[in-house]
Coordinates of C-alpha atoms in Angstrom, one line a residue:
M218 CA 6.1 -28.1 5.7
T219 CA 7.0 -25.4 3.2
S220 CA 5.6 -24.6 -0.2
P221 CA 7.6 -23.6 -3.4
S222 CA 4.6 -21.7 -4.7
G223 CA 4.6 -18.5 -2.6
D224 CA 1.4 -19.7 -1.1
F225 CA -0.2 -18.2 2.0
P226 CA -2.2 -20.1 4.6
S227 CA -5.9 -19.6 5.2
R228 CA -7.4 -17.5 8.0
R229 CA -10.5 -18.3 10.1
C230 CA -13.3 -15.9 10.8
C231 CA -14.6 -15.0 14.2
T232 CA -18.4 -15.4 14.7
R233 CA -18.8 -13.5 17.9
A234 CA -18.8 -9.7 18.2
C235 CA -15.8 -8.1 19.8
A236 CA -14.8 -4.6 21.0
R237 CA -12.8 -2.5 18.5
G238 CA -9.1 -2.9 18.7
L239 CA -6.1 -5.1 18.0
A240 CA -4.4 -7.5 20.2
I241 CA -1.3 -9.8 19.8
W242 CA -0.6 -12.8 21.8
K243 CA 2.5 -14.9 22.2
H244 CA 2.8 -18.6 23.3
C245 CA 5.9 -20.7 23.1
S246 CA 7.3 -20.0 19.6
R247 CA 3.9 -19.6 18.2
F248 CA 2.5 -16.1 17.6
Y249 CA -1.1 -15.2 17.3
A250 CA -2.8 -11.9 16.5
R251 CA -6.4 -11.0 16.4
S252 CA -8.0 -7.8 15.3
W253 CA -11.6 -6.7 15.3
A254 CA -13.7 -3.8 14.4
T255 CA -17.2 -2.7 13.8
A256 CA -18.3 -1.9 10.2
R257 CA -18.8 1.6 8.9
K258 CA -20.3 2.6 5.6
T259 CA -18.2 5.2 4.0
R260 CA -16.8 5.8 0.5
N261 CA -13.9 3.4 -0.5
S262 CA -10.4 4.6 -0.3
K263 CA -7.2 3.7 -2.1
I264 CA -4.0 1.8 -1.7
V265 CA -1.0 4.0 -2.1
I266 CA 1.9 2.4 -4.0
R267 CA 5.5 2.3 -3.1
N268 CA 7.5 5.1 -4.5
S269 CA 10.9 4.0 -6.0
Q270 CA 12.1 7.6 -6.0
L271 CA 12.5 7.8 -2.3
A272 CA 16.0 7.4 -0.9
T273 CA 17.3 3.8 -1.0
R274 CA 17.6 3.6 2.8
N275 CA 13.8 4.1 3.1
S276 CA 11.1 1.6 2.3
Q277 CA 7.5 2.7 2.7
L278 CA 4.2 1.1 2.4
A279 CA 0.7 2.4 2.5
I280 CA -2.6 0.6 2.5
G281 CA -6.1 1.7 3.1
N282 CA -9.9 1.2 3.2
S283 CA -12.4 3.7 4.5
Q284 CA -9.8 4.4 7.1
F285 CA -6.2 4.4 6.0
V286 CA -3.3 2.6 7.4
I287 CA 0.3 3.3 6.5
V288 CA 3.4 1.4 7.7
I289 CA 6.7 3.2 7.4
R290 CA 10.2 1.8 7.9
N291 CA 13.4 3.9 7.9
S292 CA 16.7 2.1 8.4
K293 CA 18.4 5.3 9.4
E294 CA 16.5 5.1 12.7
E295 CA 18.5 2.2 13.7
E296 CA 21.4 4.5 14.2
T297 CA 19.4 7.3 15.8
M298 CA 17.3 5.0 18.1
K299 CA 14.1 6.7 16.9
P300 CA 11.0 4.4 16.4
K301 CA 11.9 2.1 13.6
L302 CA 8.4 1.3 12.4
F303 CA 5.2 3.2 13.0
V304 CA 1.6 2.8 11.8
L305 CA -0.8 5.6 10.8
I306 CA -4.6 5.2 10.8
L307 CA -6.7 7.8 9.1
F308 CA -10.4 8.1 9.6
G309 CA -12.8 11.1 9.6
A310 CA -10.6 14.1 9.9
L311 CA -8.0 12.5 12.2
L312 CA -4.7 10.8 11.8
A313 CA -3.6 8.3 14.5
L314 CA 0.0 7.5 14.9
L315 CA 1.2 4.2 16.7
V316 CA 4.8 3.7 17.5
P317 CA 6.4 0.5 18.7
A318 CA 6.4 -0.3 22.3
P319 CA 9.8 -0.6 23.9
S320 CA 9.5 -4.4 24.0
A321 CA 8.6 -4.9 20.4
R322 CA 11.1 -7.1 18.4
A323 CA 12.1 -6.1 14.9
A324 CA 12.1 -9.7 13.6
G325 CA 8.9 -10.8 15.4
P326 CA 5.3 -9.5 16.0
I327 CA 5.3 -5.8 16.4
A328 CA 3.6 -4.3 19.5
F329 CA 2.6 -0.7 19.5
A330 CA 2.2 2.0 22.1
A331 CA -0.8 4.2 22.5
A332 CA -1.9 6.1 19.4
A333 CA -0.9 9.8 18.9
N334 CA -3.6 11.6 16.9
Y335 CA -3.1 14.3 14.3
S336 CA -5.8 16.3 12.5
V337 CA -5.8 16.4 8.8
G338 CA -8.4 17.3 6.2
T339 CA -11.9 15.8 5.8
N340 CA -12.3 12.2 4.7
P341 CA -8.6 11.4 4.2
Y342 CA -8.3 8.6 1.5
A343 CA -4.7 8.0 0.8
A344 CA -1.2 8.8 2.2
A345 CA 2.4 8.7 1.1
V346 CA 5.8 9.4 2.7
G347 CA 8.9 11.3 1.7
D348 CA 11.5 13.5 3.1
F349 CA 9.9 16.8 2.1
D350 CA 12.2 19.1 4.1
R351 CA 15.4 17.1 3.4
D352 CA 16.2 16.6 7.1
G353 CA 16.7 12.9 6.9
D354 CA 13.2 12.1 8.5
L355 CA 10.3 10.8 6.6
D356 CA 7.3 13.2 6.4
L357 CA 3.7 12.5 5.6
V358 CA 1.3 13.6 2.8
V359 CA -2.4 12.9 3.0
A360 CA -5.1 13.1 0.3
N361 CA -8.3 14.5 1.8
Y362 CA -11.2 13.5 -0.5
T363 CA -14.0 15.8 0.9
S364 CA -11.9 18.9 1.7
N365 CA -10.2 18.9 -1.7
N366 CA -6.8 19.2 -0.4
V367 CA -3.7 17.5 0.7
S368 CA -2.2 17.7 4.3
V369 CA 1.5 17.7 4.8
L370 CA 2.8 16.7 8.2
L371 CA 6.6 17.3 8.8
R372 CA 8.3 14.9 11.1
N373 CA 10.1 16.3 14.2
S374 CA 13.4 15.1 15.5
D375 CA 11.6 13.3 18.3
G376 CA 9.5 11.2 16.0
T377 CA 6.3 13.3 16.4
F378 CA 4.8 15.3 13.6
A379 CA 4.1 19.0 13.2
A380 CA 0.5 20.3 12.6
A381 CA -0.8 19.6 9.2
V382 CA -0.4 22.3 6.5
N383 CA -3.0 22.0 3.8
Y384 CA -2.6 22.6 0.0
S385 CA -5.4 22.7 -2.4
A386 CA -5.7 20.1 -5.0
G387 CA -8.5 19.2 -7.5
T388 CA -12.0 18.0 -6.6
S389 CA -12.0 14.8 -4.5
P390 CA -8.3 13.9 -4.1
I391 CA -8.3 10.1 -3.8
A392 CA -4.6 9.1 -4.3
V393 CA -1.2 10.6 -3.9
A394 CA 2.3 9.7 -5.1
V395 CA 5.7 11.2 -4.5
G396 CA 8.6 11.9 -6.9
D397 CA 11.2 14.5 -7.9
F398 CA 9.5 15.7 -11.1
N399 CA 11.7 18.7 -11.7
R400 CA 15.0 17.0 -10.7
D401 CA 16.0 19.6 -8.1
G402 CA 16.5 17.1 -5.2
A403 CA 13.3 18.1 -3.6
L404 CA 10.3 15.8 -3.6
D405 CA 7.1 16.8 -5.3
L406 CA 3.5 15.5 -5.2
A407 CA 1.1 14.0 -7.8
V408 CA -2.5 13.8 -6.8
A409 CA -5.3 12.0 -8.5
N410 CA -8.6 13.9 -8.4
Y411 CA -11.6 11.6 -8.7
T412 CA -14.3 14.1 -9.4
S413 CA -12.5 16.8 -11.4
N414 CA -11.0 14.2 -13.7
N415 CA -7.4 15.4 -13.5
V416 CA -4.1 15.0 -11.8
S417 CA -2.6 17.8 -9.6
V418 CA 1.2 18.3 -9.5
L419 CA 2.6 20.3 -6.5
L420 CA 6.3 21.0 -6.7
G421 CA 8.3 20.9 -3.4
N422 CA 10.8 23.6 -2.5
G423 CA 12.9 21.3 -0.3
V424 CA 11.9 22.9 3.0
G425 CA 8.6 21.1 3.4
T426 CA 6.3 23.6 1.6
F427 CA 4.9 23.3 -1.9
A428 CA 3.9 25.4 -4.7
A429 CA 0.2 25.8 -5.9
A430 CA -1.2 22.8 -7.8
V431 CA -0.9 22.6 -11.6
N432 CA -3.6 20.4 -13.0
Y433 CA -3.4 18.0 -16.0
A434 CA -6.6 16.5 -17.6
A435 CA -6.8 12.7 -17.1
G436 CA -9.5 10.2 -18.1
T437 CA -12.7 9.9 -16.2
S438 CA -12.6 9.4 -12.4
P439 CA -8.8 8.7 -11.9
R440 CA -8.7 6.3 -8.9
S441 CA -5.1 5.5 -8.5
I442 CA -1.7 7.0 -9.3
A443 CA 1.8 5.8 -9.8
V444 CA 5.1 7.2 -11.0
G445 CA 8.0 5.7 -13.1
D446 CA 10.3 6.6 -16.0
F447 CA 8.2 5.1 -18.7
N448 CA 10.1 6.5 -21.8
L449 CA 13.6 5.9 -20.2
D450 CA 14.6 9.6 -20.5
G451 CA 15.7 9.9 -16.9
K452 CA 12.6 12.1 -16.1
L453 CA 9.8 10.8 -13.9
D454 CA 6.5 10.2 -15.5
I455 CA 3.0 9.7 -14.0
A456 CA 0.3 7.0 -14.6
A457 CA -3.2 7.3 -13.4
A458 CA -5.9 4.5 -13.5
N459 CA -9.2 6.0 -14.7
Q460 CA -12.2 4.1 -13.2
G461 CA -14.8 5.8 -15.3
S462 CA -13.1 5.7 -18.8
D463 CA -11.5 2.1 -18.5
N464 CA -8.0 3.2 -19.3
V465 CA -4.7 4.4 -17.9
S466 CA -3.5 7.9 -18.5
T467 CA 0.3 8.5 -18.7
F468 CA 1.9 11.9 -18.5
W469 CA 5.5 12.3 -19.7
G470 CA 7.7 14.4 -17.5
I471 CA 9.5 17.2 -19.2
G472 CA 12.1 17.3 -16.4
N473 CA 11.2 20.8 -15.2
G474 CA 8.1 19.8 -13.2
T475 CA 5.7 20.1 -16.1
F476 CA 4.1 17.2 -18.0
S477 CA 2.9 16.3 -21.4
A478 CA -0.8 15.9 -22.2
A479 CA -2.2 12.5 -21.3
A480 CA -1.7 9.5 -23.5
N481 CA -4.4 6.9 -22.7
F482 CA -4.0 3.1 -22.8
G483 CA -6.8 0.6 -22.5
A484 CA -7.3 -1.5 -19.5
G485 CA -10.3 -3.6 -18.2
D486 CA -13.6 -2.3 -17.0
G487 CA -13.4 0.0 -14.0
P488 CA -9.7 0.2 -13.3
S489 CA -9.3 0.9 -9.5
S490 CA -5.5 0.4 -8.8
V491 CA -2.2 0.6 -10.8
V492 CA 1.3 -0.4 -9.8
V493 CA 4.6 -0.2 -11.6
D494 CA 7.2 -2.9 -11.9
D495 CA 9.5 -4.6 -14.4
F496 CA 7.5 -7.7 -15.0
N497 CA 9.6 -9.1 -18.0
R498 CA 12.9 -8.0 -16.6
D499 CA 13.9 -5.8 -19.6
R500 CA 14.7 -2.8 -17.4
K501 CA 11.5 -1.0 -18.6
P502 CA 8.7 -0.2 -16.1
D503 CA 5.4 -2.0 -16.8
L504 CA 2.0 -1.5 -15.5
A505 CA -0.5 -3.8 -13.7
V506 CA -4.0 -2.6 -13.3
A507 CA -6.8 -4.1 -11.1
N508 CA -10.2 -3.9 -13.0
Q509 CA -13.0 -3.8 -10.4
N510 CA -15.9 -4.3 -12.8
S511 CA -14.4 -6.9 -15.2
D512 CA -13.0 -9.2 -12.4
N513 CA -9.5 -9.3 -13.9
L514 CA -6.1 -7.8 -13.9
S515 CA -4.4 -6.1 -16.9
V516 CA -0.7 -6.2 -17.5
L517 CA 0.6 -3.6 -19.9
L518 CA 4.3 -4.3 -20.9
S519 CA 6.3 -1.1 -21.7
N520 CA 7.9 -0.5 -25.1
G521 CA 10.5 1.8 -23.4
D522 CA 9.4 4.8 -25.4
G523 CA 6.5 5.8 -23.2
S524 CA 4.0 3.6 -24.9
F525 CA 2.8 0.3 -23.8
Q526 CA 1.7 -3.0 -25.5
A527 CA -2.0 -3.9 -25.5
A528 CA -3.2 -5.1 -22.1
V529 CA -3.2 -8.8 -21.4
N530 CA -5.8 -9.8 -18.9
Y531 CA -5.6 -12.4 -16.1
N532 CA -8.7 -13.6 -14.2
T533 CA -8.9 -12.8 -10.6
G534 CA -11.7 -13.0 -8.0
N535 CA -14.8 -10.8 -8.2
A536 CA -14.4 -7.0 -7.9
P537 CA -10.6 -6.7 -7.6
F538 CA -10.1 -3.5 -5.8
S539 CA -6.3 -3.1 -5.4
V540 CA -3.1 -4.6 -6.6
A541 CA 0.4 -4.9 -5.2
T542 CA 3.6 -6.3 -6.4
G543 CA 6.3 -8.3 -4.7
D544 CA 8.4 -11.4 -5.1
F545 CA 6.5 -13.9 -2.9
N546 CA 8.4 -17.0 -3.9
R547 CA 11.8 -15.3 -4.0
D548 CA 12.7 -16.4 -7.5
G549 CA 13.7 -12.9 -8.6
K550 CA 10.5 -12.5 -10.6
P551 CA 7.9 -10.0 -9.6
D552 CA 4.5 -11.5 -8.5
L553 CA 1.1 -9.8 -8.0
A554 CA -1.4 -9.8 -5.2
V555 CA -5.0 -8.6 -5.7
A556 CA -7.7 -7.9 -3.1
N557 CA -11.0 -9.1 -4.4
S558 CA -13.7 -7.2 -2.6
S559 CA -16.7 -9.2 -3.5
D560 CA -15.2 -12.6 -3.0
N561 CA -13.5 -11.9 0.3
N562 CA -10.2 -13.2 -0.8
V563 CA -6.9 -12.2 -2.2
S564 CA -5.5 -13.6 -5.5
T565 CA -1.8 -14.2 -5.9
L566 CA -0.3 -14.5 -9.4
L567 CA 3.2 -15.7 -9.7
G568 CA 5.3 -14.1 -12.3
N569 CA 7.1 -16.1 -15.0
G570 CA 9.7 -13.4 -15.5
N571 CA 8.8 -12.8 -19.1
G572 CA 5.8 -10.5 -18.5
T573 CA 3.3 -13.4 -18.1
F574 CA 1.7 -14.7 -15.0
Q575 CA 0.5 -18.0 -13.7
A576 CA -3.2 -18.6 -12.9
A577 CA -4.4 -16.8 -9.8
V578 CA -4.4 -18.7 -6.5
N579 CA -7.1 -17.4 -4.0
H580 CA -6.6 -17.0 -0.3
P581 CA -9.7 -16.2 2.0
V582 CA -9.5 -13.0 4.0
G583 CA -12.1 -10.8 5.7
T584 CA -15.2 -9.4 4.3
R585 CA -14.9 -6.8 1.6
P586 CA -11.1 -6.6 1.4
R587 CA -10.3 -3.2 -0.2
A588 CA -6.5 -3.0 -0.2
V589 CA -3.4 -5.2 -0.3
A590 CA 0.1 -4.3 0.4
V591 CA 3.5 -5.9 0.4
G592 CA 6.5 -5.0 2.5
D593 CA 9.0 -6.2 5.1
F594 CA 7.1 -5.6 8.3
N595 CA 9.3 -7.5 10.7
G596 CA 12.8 -6.6 9.3
D597 CA 13.7 -10.1 8.0
A598 CA 14.3 -9.0 4.4
K599 CA 11.4 -11.1 3.2
P600 CA 8.2 -9.9 1.6
D601 CA 5.1 -9.9 3.8
L602 CA 1.5 -9.4 2.8
V603 CA -1.2 -7.5 4.6
V604 CA -4.9 -6.9 3.6
A605 CA -7.4 -4.3 4.8
N606 CA -11.0 -5.6 5.1
Y607 CA -13.9 -3.2 5.0
L608 CA -16.3 -5.3 7.1
E609 CA -16.2 -8.2 9.6
Y610 CA -14.6 -9.5 12.8
I611 CA -11.4 -11.3 12.1
P612 CA -9.1 -13.2 14.4
L613 CA -5.6 -13.5 12.9
G614 CA -2.6 -15.6 13.6
V615 CA 0.7 -17.0 12.5
K616 CA 2.7 -20.0 13.6
S617 CA 6.4 -19.9 13.7
C618 CA 7.2 -23.6 14.5
G619 CA 6.0 -26.9 13.3
S620 CA 4.0 -27.4 10.1
R621 CA 2.0 -24.8 8.1
A622 CA -0.9 -24.0 10.5
Q623 CA -4.6 -23.1 10.3
I624 CA -5.2 -20.0 12.5
P625 CA -6.3 -21.2 15.9
P626 CA -8.8 -19.6 18.1
P627 CA -7.4 -17.6 21.1
Q628 CA -6.3 -19.8 23.9
E629 CA -6.5 -18.9 27.6
Q630 CA -2.9 -19.7 28.2
L631 CA -1.7 -17.2 25.6
E632 CA 0.1 -14.3 27.0
M633 CA -1.3 -10.9 25.7
I634 CA 1.8 -8.8 25.0
H635 CA 0.0 -5.7 23.7
S636 CA -3.5 -4.4 22.9
T637 CA -4.5 -1.0 21.5
M638 CA -7.4 0.6 19.8
I639 CA -7.0 1.0 16.1
G640 CA -10.3 2.5 15.0
L641 CA -12.6 0.7 12.5
E642 CA -12.3 -2.1 10.0
T643 CA -9.8 -4.9 10.1
L644 CA -6.5 -6.2 8.9
T645 CA -5.6 -9.7 7.7
H646 CA -2.0 -10.9 8.1
F647 CA -0.5 -13.8 6.3
L648 CA 2.3 -16.2 7.0
N649 CA 4.3 -16.7 3.8
T650 CA 5.7 -20.3 3.7
T651 CA 8.1 -20.4 0.7
Q652 CA 11.0 -22.7 -0.3
S653 CA 13.6 -21.1 -2.7
A654 CA 16.9 -22.6 -3.7
N655 CA 16.3 -25.5 -1.4
R656 CA 16.2 -23.2 1.6
A657 CA 13.0 -22.9 3.6
F658 CA 11.9 -19.8 5.2
R659 CA 8.9 -18.4 7.0
Q660 CA 7.4 -14.9 7.3
R661 CA 5.2 -13.4 10.0
I662 CA 3.3 -10.3 10.2
A663 CA 1.8 -8.6 13.2
V664 CA 0.4 -5.1 13.1

């Protein structure tokens, strides 16, 4: 049975304590995944949005909680036989890299080899990817909250990464985005600094190094950052969601790597995440903002001149912590997914294509979900959904045959095809059962 609504099935919680790690099982044509972790009390981290300015052959996705997980796909690697997909986990001052095991299938559950660890700054909160040295390989940048810097790790030809090089930012960097702000063909960085209430811009020189940060005053406690051409002048602009001042600051790009002073637009109470997409399909980038304290989502439609219409709010669950965009029902209209930290669920809001959205439908996940992300994890060209949960033990699973399934408990006859330590906290994966144009399809995620 399939659903035309872009719905996702429920998941079932595990009541017994388990060791830390992630395991994936396969049985017949059914796939099950189960991840578990012990809880840790640390400051919340951020989701990092997709950056449309990266080369079209690359798609990148980053999600996070108190540890950070980033999933990266590069279609160029199909030709070079390098690992096609890899996962990064950031916690403490360490970055862990997991690459696919040789037996992993691109269109099915993904198994990972043992993690490779890379040191970064202290308390890494967010990450983004881009080809900073223009060698055709995706590199990494990590925002380090406590050490007040960003770490850049250049990718080697063998898929490993060079040691991190750190660049100073503002105080408490909490989010990072990538774009070519001076139009020289080299990727630059924009960093949201939570405590110093500003945005740092670091211009890249195309060989993997960056100039000193230039800071621009934002609102109070910028928590999330995104890029887009908001005034349609061909120059990238920046948007920062300010959790303390209940607004979004936009900075217009001049085209030479500098930016205008911030223009502020009201959102809800406690904006914690911002994403960019064209929600009314008028070819103007709009904003969606998750408001943690007012339990809603603000949509700000673009006027095309750098300004935005007044926010229209949509109810979500309690304490929406992050928002992501994707076409869940494959009707060509952007939809939204919101992680509700206090309700332990994720809200999906289907877009009508005119800038409005249908009422939220909630899907239970783990305890304290802090991040939600959308991407094609299994290479089937269909949007998948993954959620990072701050607390709880969670078994996960999907079913690839028969009717839409509840997640079953592990069975003794299941074959464990891979198991690896992933650190702390958990991930919830969804099966997207959607029918579009009278064609049924299913999606699976296994990380």
